[in-house]
Amino acid sequence: MEPLAAKIRPKSLKEFVGQEHLVGEGKPLNIAIAQKHLFSFILWGPPGSGKTTLARIYANSLQAKLYELSAVSAGKADIKTILADDAGPHPKLLFLDEIHRFNKAQQDFLLPYVETGELSLIGATTENPSFEVISALLSRCRVFVLNELSKDEMAKIIQQTGFTLDKDASDWLVAMANGDARQAIMMLENTKELYGVITVETLK
């Protein structure tokens, strides 16, 4: 069964909540998506702040073939498989989650393909890329910093789940999730399945 977080994941910037400094009118990712501008970049921000969602919205706007890997388990062989894949007329876009977990040799291997444009890269990380990504690769990517979601943004995302809960329960959940939208959605889904009703007590 598909998790609720996946079911309600925004498909466009109109549905996306937060990161106005990147996706608001006249802001860099908004313009890149509107103009279908293909380039490599790194999204640096806390868990649940929208990194994967933004990568998918961006890839969809370019009609790119998106390959998603986690640097925790992926290696050179996975990159080779992507390079060998026939994407037809569509650009190849690699979303590499937790890019800071790729070691120097793996990043060195990836570098020439990003350099030539054979593969465009979106890296996602919770760590400062200046310390975790090799300078040659970093220089070929723009870095966008995502902020922790605000309380109002979190409350808006909770409303989008369609679950009924009072203000006390919503406020408790917002405080507990600490800006992590995915965690808040998972807790709502689990609480509803276990207890049938969402209150501060059942959330606890």
mmCIF file of C-alpha atoms in Angstrom:
data_model
loop_
_atom_site.group_PDB
_atom_site.id
_atom_site.type_symbol
_atom_site.label_atom_id
_atom_site.label_comp_id
_atom_site.label_asym_id
_atom_site.label_seq_id
_atom_site.Cartn_x
_atom_site.Cartn_y
_atom_site.Cartn_z
ATOM 1 C CA MET A 1 0.000 0.000 0.000
ATOM 2 C CA GLU A 2 1.368 3.386 -1.004
ATOM 3 C CA PRO A 3 2.202 5.611 1.998
ATOM 4 C CA LEU A 4 0.145 8.770 2.387
ATOM 5 C CA ALA A 5 3.270 10.944 2.031
ATOM 6 C CA ALA A 6 3.738 9.539 -1.481
ATOM 7 C CA LYS A 7 0.037 9.857 -2.374
ATOM 8 C CA ILE A 8 -0.166 13.557 -1.518
ATOM 9 C CA ARG A 9 3.306 14.526 -2.723
ATOM 10 C CA PRO A 10 2.948 17.767 -4.748
ATOM 11 C CA LYS A 11 3.175 17.350 -8.523
ATOM 12 C CA SER A 12 3.670 21.046 -9.291
ATOM 13 C CA LEU A 13 4.940 24.226 -7.651
ATOM 14 C CA LYS A 14 1.341 25.382 -7.181
ATOM 15 C CA GLU A 15 0.853 22.515 -4.711
ATOM 16 C CA PHE A 16 4.265 22.870 -3.079
ATOM 17 C CA VAL A 17 4.447 24.390 0.406
ATOM 18 C CA GLY A 18 7.500 26.274 1.666
ATOM 19 C CA GLN A 19 10.871 27.383 0.277
ATOM 20 C CA GLU A 20 9.416 30.597 -1.159
ATOM 21 C CA HIS A 21 12.943 31.988 -1.538
ATOM 22 C CA LEU A 22 13.530 29.295 -4.188
ATOM 23 C CA VAL A 23 10.131 28.602 -5.733
ATOM 24 C CA GLY A 24 8.250 31.888 -5.309
ATOM 25 C CA GLU A 25 7.536 34.215 -8.204
ATOM 26 C CA GLY A 26 10.783 35.382 -9.792
ATOM 27 C CA LYS A 27 12.896 33.019 -7.675
ATOM 28 C CA PRO A 28 15.562 30.709 -9.198
ATOM 29 C CA LEU A 29 13.861 27.310 -9.200
ATOM 30 C CA ASN A 30 10.555 28.832 -10.244
ATOM 31 C CA ILE A 31 12.253 30.428 -13.255
ATOM 32 C CA ALA A 32 14.255 27.283 -14.098
ATOM 33 C CA ILE A 33 11.096 25.164 -14.063
ATOM 34 C CA ALA A 34 9.074 27.687 -16.079
ATOM 35 C CA GLN A 35 11.835 28.078 -18.678
ATOM 36 C CA LYS A 36 12.740 24.353 -18.711
ATOM 37 C CA HIS A 37 16.345 25.277 -18.000
ATOM 38 C CA LEU A 38 18.530 22.171 -17.635
ATOM 39 C CA PHE A 39 21.447 22.398 -15.213
ATOM 40 C CA SER A 40 22.991 20.529 -12.276
ATOM 41 C CA PHE A 41 22.370 21.610 -8.702
ATOM 42 C CA ILE A 42 22.490 20.510 -5.084
ATOM 43 C CA LEU A 43 19.641 20.875 -2.601
ATOM 44 C CA TRP A 44 20.936 21.334 0.923
ATOM 45 C CA GLY A 45 18.415 21.266 3.723
ATOM 46 C CA PRO A 46 16.933 19.419 6.704
ATOM 47 C CA PRO A 47 14.890 16.191 6.419
ATOM 48 C CA GLY A 48 11.321 16.575 5.177
ATOM 49 C CA SER A 49 11.862 20.048 3.706
ATOM 50 C CA GLY A 50 10.982 19.110 0.113
ATOM 51 C CA LYS A 51 14.234 18.092 -1.603
ATOM 52 C CA THR A 52 12.921 14.972 -3.346
ATOM 53 C CA THR A 53 9.638 16.639 -4.260
ATOM 54 C CA LEU A 54 11.411 19.606 -5.858
ATOM 55 C CA ALA A 55 13.690 17.282 -7.823
ATOM 56 C CA ARG A 56 10.692 15.410 -9.225
ATOM 57 C CA ILE A 57 8.791 18.586 -10.097
ATOM 58 C CA TYR A 58 11.875 19.939 -11.852
ATOM 59 C CA ALA A 59 12.474 16.696 -13.808
ATOM 60 C CA ASN A 60 8.829 16.545 -14.839
ATOM 61 C CA SER A 61 8.907 20.119 -16.143
ATOM 62 C CA LEU A 62 11.843 19.216 -18.412
ATOM 63 C CA GLN A 63 10.287 15.891 -19.462
ATOM 64 C CA ALA A 64 13.590 14.402 -18.345
ATOM 65 C CA LYS A 65 14.148 10.756 -17.572
ATOM 66 C CA LEU A 66 14.713 10.804 -13.830
ATOM 67 C CA TYR A 67 16.887 8.209 -12.138
ATOM 68 C CA GLU A 68 16.737 8.144 -8.342
ATOM 69 C CA LEU A 69 19.570 6.685 -6.296
ATOM 70 C CA SER A 70 20.585 6.822 -2.656
ATOM 71 C CA ALA A 71 24.303 7.376 -2.153
ATOM 72 C CA VAL A 72 24.070 5.108 0.896
ATOM 73 C CA SER A 73 23.669 2.021 -1.295
ATOM 74 C CA ALA A 74 24.526 3.145 -4.848
ATOM 75 C CA GLY A 75 27.916 2.914 -6.524
ATOM 76 C CA LYS A 76 29.742 3.208 -9.849
ATOM 77 C CA ALA A 77 27.864 0.244 -11.321
ATOM 78 C CA ASP A 78 24.550 2.064 -10.866
ATOM 79 C CA ILE A 79 25.915 5.142 -12.651
ATOM 80 C CA LYS A 80 27.165 2.941 -15.512
ATOM 81 C CA THR A 81 23.709 1.385 -15.846
ATOM 82 C CA ILE A 82 22.130 4.823 -16.142
ATOM 83 C CA LEU A 83 24.688 5.959 -18.707
ATOM 84 C CA ALA A 84 24.005 2.854 -20.798
ATOM 85 C CA ASP A 85 20.244 3.276 -20.637
ATOM 86 C CA ASP A 86 18.446 4.622 -23.700
ATOM 87 C CA ALA A 87 16.472 7.702 -22.663
ATOM 88 C CA GLY A 88 15.512 8.568 -26.235
ATOM 89 C CA PRO A 89 15.111 12.313 -26.804
ATOM 90 C CA HIS A 90 14.797 13.010 -23.091
ATOM 91 C CA PRO A 91 17.678 14.374 -21.017
ATOM 92 C CA LYS A 92 19.015 12.097 -18.281
ATOM 93 C CA LEU A 93 18.666 13.506 -14.793
ATOM 94 C CA LEU A 94 20.159 11.757 -11.765
ATOM 95 C CA PHE A 95 18.698 12.505 -8.358
ATOM 96 C CA LEU A 96 21.326 11.380 -5.859
ATOM 97 C CA ASP A 97 19.947 11.444 -2.346
ATOM 98 C CA GLU A 98 22.434 11.877 0.496
ATOM 99 C CA ILE A 99 25.165 12.799 -1.977
ATOM 100 C CA HIS A 100 27.499 13.438 0.970
ATOM 101 C CA ARG A 101 27.674 9.642 1.388
ATOM 102 C CA PHE A 102 29.365 9.248 -2.023
ATOM 103 C CA ASN A 103 33.113 8.947 -1.434
ATOM 104 C CA LYS A 104 35.739 10.896 -3.378
ATOM 105 C CA ALA A 105 36.369 8.089 -5.902
ATOM 106 C CA GLN A 106 32.648 7.787 -6.630
ATOM 107 C CA GLN A 107 32.309 11.552 -7.046
ATOM 108 C CA ASP A 108 35.383 11.612 -9.302
ATOM 109 C CA PHE A 109 33.770 8.927 -11.456
ATOM 110 C CA LEU A 110 30.563 10.961 -11.766
ATOM 111 C CA LEU A 111 32.334 14.252 -12.541
ATOM 112 C CA PRO A 112 33.144 13.917 -16.294
ATOM 113 C CA TYR A 113 29.566 12.935 -17.164
ATOM 114 C CA VAL A 114 28.192 15.967 -15.337
ATOM 115 C CA GLU A 115 30.901 18.093 -16.965
ATOM 116 C CA THR A 116 29.926 17.048 -20.504
ATOM 117 C CA GLY A 117 26.210 17.226 -19.787
ATOM 118 C CA GLU A 118 25.711 13.539 -20.584
ATOM 119 C CA LEU A 119 24.139 13.329 -17.158
ATOM 120 C CA SER A 120 22.620 16.202 -15.210
ATOM 121 C CA LEU A 121 22.781 15.911 -11.440
ATOM 122 C CA ILE A 122 20.521 16.884 -8.584
ATOM 123 C CA GLY A 123 22.213 16.113 -5.309
ATOM 124 C CA ALA A 124 20.329 16.192 -2.020
ATOM 125 C CA THR A 125 22.060 16.485 1.307
ATOM 126 C CA THR A 126 21.503 17.408 4.936
ATOM 127 C CA GLU A 127 25.223 18.209 5.272
ATOM 128 C CA ASN A 128 27.123 21.297 4.113
ATOM 129 C CA PRO A 129 28.148 20.398 0.532
ATOM 130 C CA SER A 130 31.220 22.634 0.783
ATOM 131 C CA PHE A 131 32.722 20.032 3.129
ATOM 132 C CA GLU A 132 31.220 16.866 1.643
ATOM 133 C CA VAL A 133 31.298 17.339 -2.150
ATOM 134 C CA ILE A 134 34.584 17.539 -4.078
ATOM 135 C CA SER A 135 35.341 21.036 -5.325
ATOM 136 C CA ALA A 136 35.425 20.056 -9.011
ATOM 137 C CA LEU A 137 31.905 18.621 -8.839
ATOM 138 C CA LEU A 138 30.649 21.401 -6.591
ATOM 139 C CA SER A 139 31.875 24.040 -9.056
ATOM 140 C CA ARG A 140 29.660 22.509 -11.738
ATOM 141 C CA CYS A 141 26.543 22.630 -9.571
ATOM 142 C CA ARG A 142 24.562 25.469 -8.108
ATOM 143 C CA VAL A 143 23.720 25.057 -4.438
ATOM 144 C CA PHE A 144 20.241 25.870 -3.172
ATOM 145 C CA VAL A 145 19.657 25.999 0.583
ATOM 146 C CA LEU A 146 16.288 24.794 1.839
ATOM 147 C CA ASN A 147 14.959 26.072 5.152
ATOM 148 C CA GLU A 148 13.214 24.130 7.881
ATOM 149 C CA LEU A 149 9.458 24.443 7.302
ATOM 150 C CA SER A 150 7.783 27.055 9.486
ATOM 151 C CA LYS A 151 4.925 26.275 11.860
ATOM 152 C CA ASP A 152 2.399 27.845 9.469
ATOM 153 C CA GLU A 153 3.772 25.837 6.537
ATOM 154 C CA MET A 154 3.641 22.645 8.561
ATOM 155 C CA ALA A 155 0.043 23.374 9.589
ATOM 156 C CA LYS A 156 -0.868 23.888 5.926
ATOM 157 C CA ILE A 157 0.672 20.520 4.972
ATOM 158 C CA ILE A 158 -1.218 18.819 7.808
ATOM 159 C CA GLN A 159 -4.462 20.291 6.419
ATOM 160 C CA GLN A 160 -3.635 18.856 2.995
ATOM 161 C CA THR A 161 -3.675 15.305 4.394
ATOM 162 C CA GLY A 162 -7.449 15.493 4.724
ATOM 163 C CA PHE A 163 -7.395 14.185 8.297
ATOM 164 C CA THR A 164 -9.600 15.805 10.926
ATOM 165 C CA LEU A 165 -7.820 17.032 14.030
ATOM 166 C CA ASP A 166 -8.312 19.943 16.382
ATOM 167 C CA LYS A 167 -5.929 22.836 16.894
ATOM 168 C CA ASP A 168 -4.318 21.310 20.003
ATOM 169 C CA ALA A 169 -3.485 18.108 18.111
ATOM 170 C CA SER A 170 -2.210 20.082 15.119
ATOM 171 C CA ASP A 171 -0.055 22.315 17.302
ATOM 172 C CA TRP A 172 1.387 19.312 19.156
ATOM 173 C CA LEU A 173 2.181 17.541 15.891
ATOM 174 C CA VAL A 174 3.839 20.637 14.394
ATOM 175 C CA ALA A 175 6.046 20.997 17.476
ATOM 176 C CA MET A 176 6.925 17.302 17.523
ATOM 177 C CA ALA A 177 7.781 17.061 13.809
ATOM 178 C CA ASN A 178 10.151 20.018 14.083
ATOM 179 C CA GLY A 179 9.818 21.111 10.434
ATOM 180 C CA ASP A 180 9.873 17.585 8.967
ATOM 181 C CA ALA A 181 6.741 17.276 6.815
ATOM 182 C CA ARG A 182 7.298 13.602 6.023
ATOM 183 C CA GLN A 183 7.485 12.700 9.725
ATOM 184 C CA ALA A 184 4.263 14.609 10.477
ATOM 185 C CA ILE A 185 2.372 12.892 7.643
ATOM 186 C CA MET A 186 3.602 9.433 8.686
ATOM 187 C CA MET A 187 2.569 10.027 12.300
ATOM 188 C CA LEU A 188 -0.895 11.184 11.221
ATOM 189 C CA GLU A 189 -1.350 8.126 9.001
ATOM 190 C CA ASN A 190 -0.160 5.687 11.666
ATOM 191 C CA THR A 191 -2.265 7.297 14.404
ATOM 192 C CA LYS A 192 -5.414 7.164 12.249
ATOM 193 C CA GLU A 193 -4.805 3.489 11.372
ATOM 194 C CA LEU A 194 -4.149 2.482 14.984
ATOM 195 C CA TYR A 195 -6.725 4.552 16.858
ATOM 196 C CA GLY A 196 -9.259 5.753 14.296
ATOM 197 C CA VAL A 197 -9.186 9.232 15.792
ATOM 198 C CA ILE A 198 -6.427 11.841 15.951
ATOM 199 C CA THR A 199 -6.006 13.659 19.266
ATOM 200 C CA VAL A 200 -2.993 14.793 21.267
ATOM 201 C CA GLU A 201 -3.282 11.589 23.337
ATOM 202 C CA THR A 202 -3.433 9.204 20.362
ATOM 203 C CA LEU A 203 -0.585 11.056 18.680
ATOM 204 C CA LYS A 204 1.489 10.654 21.832
#
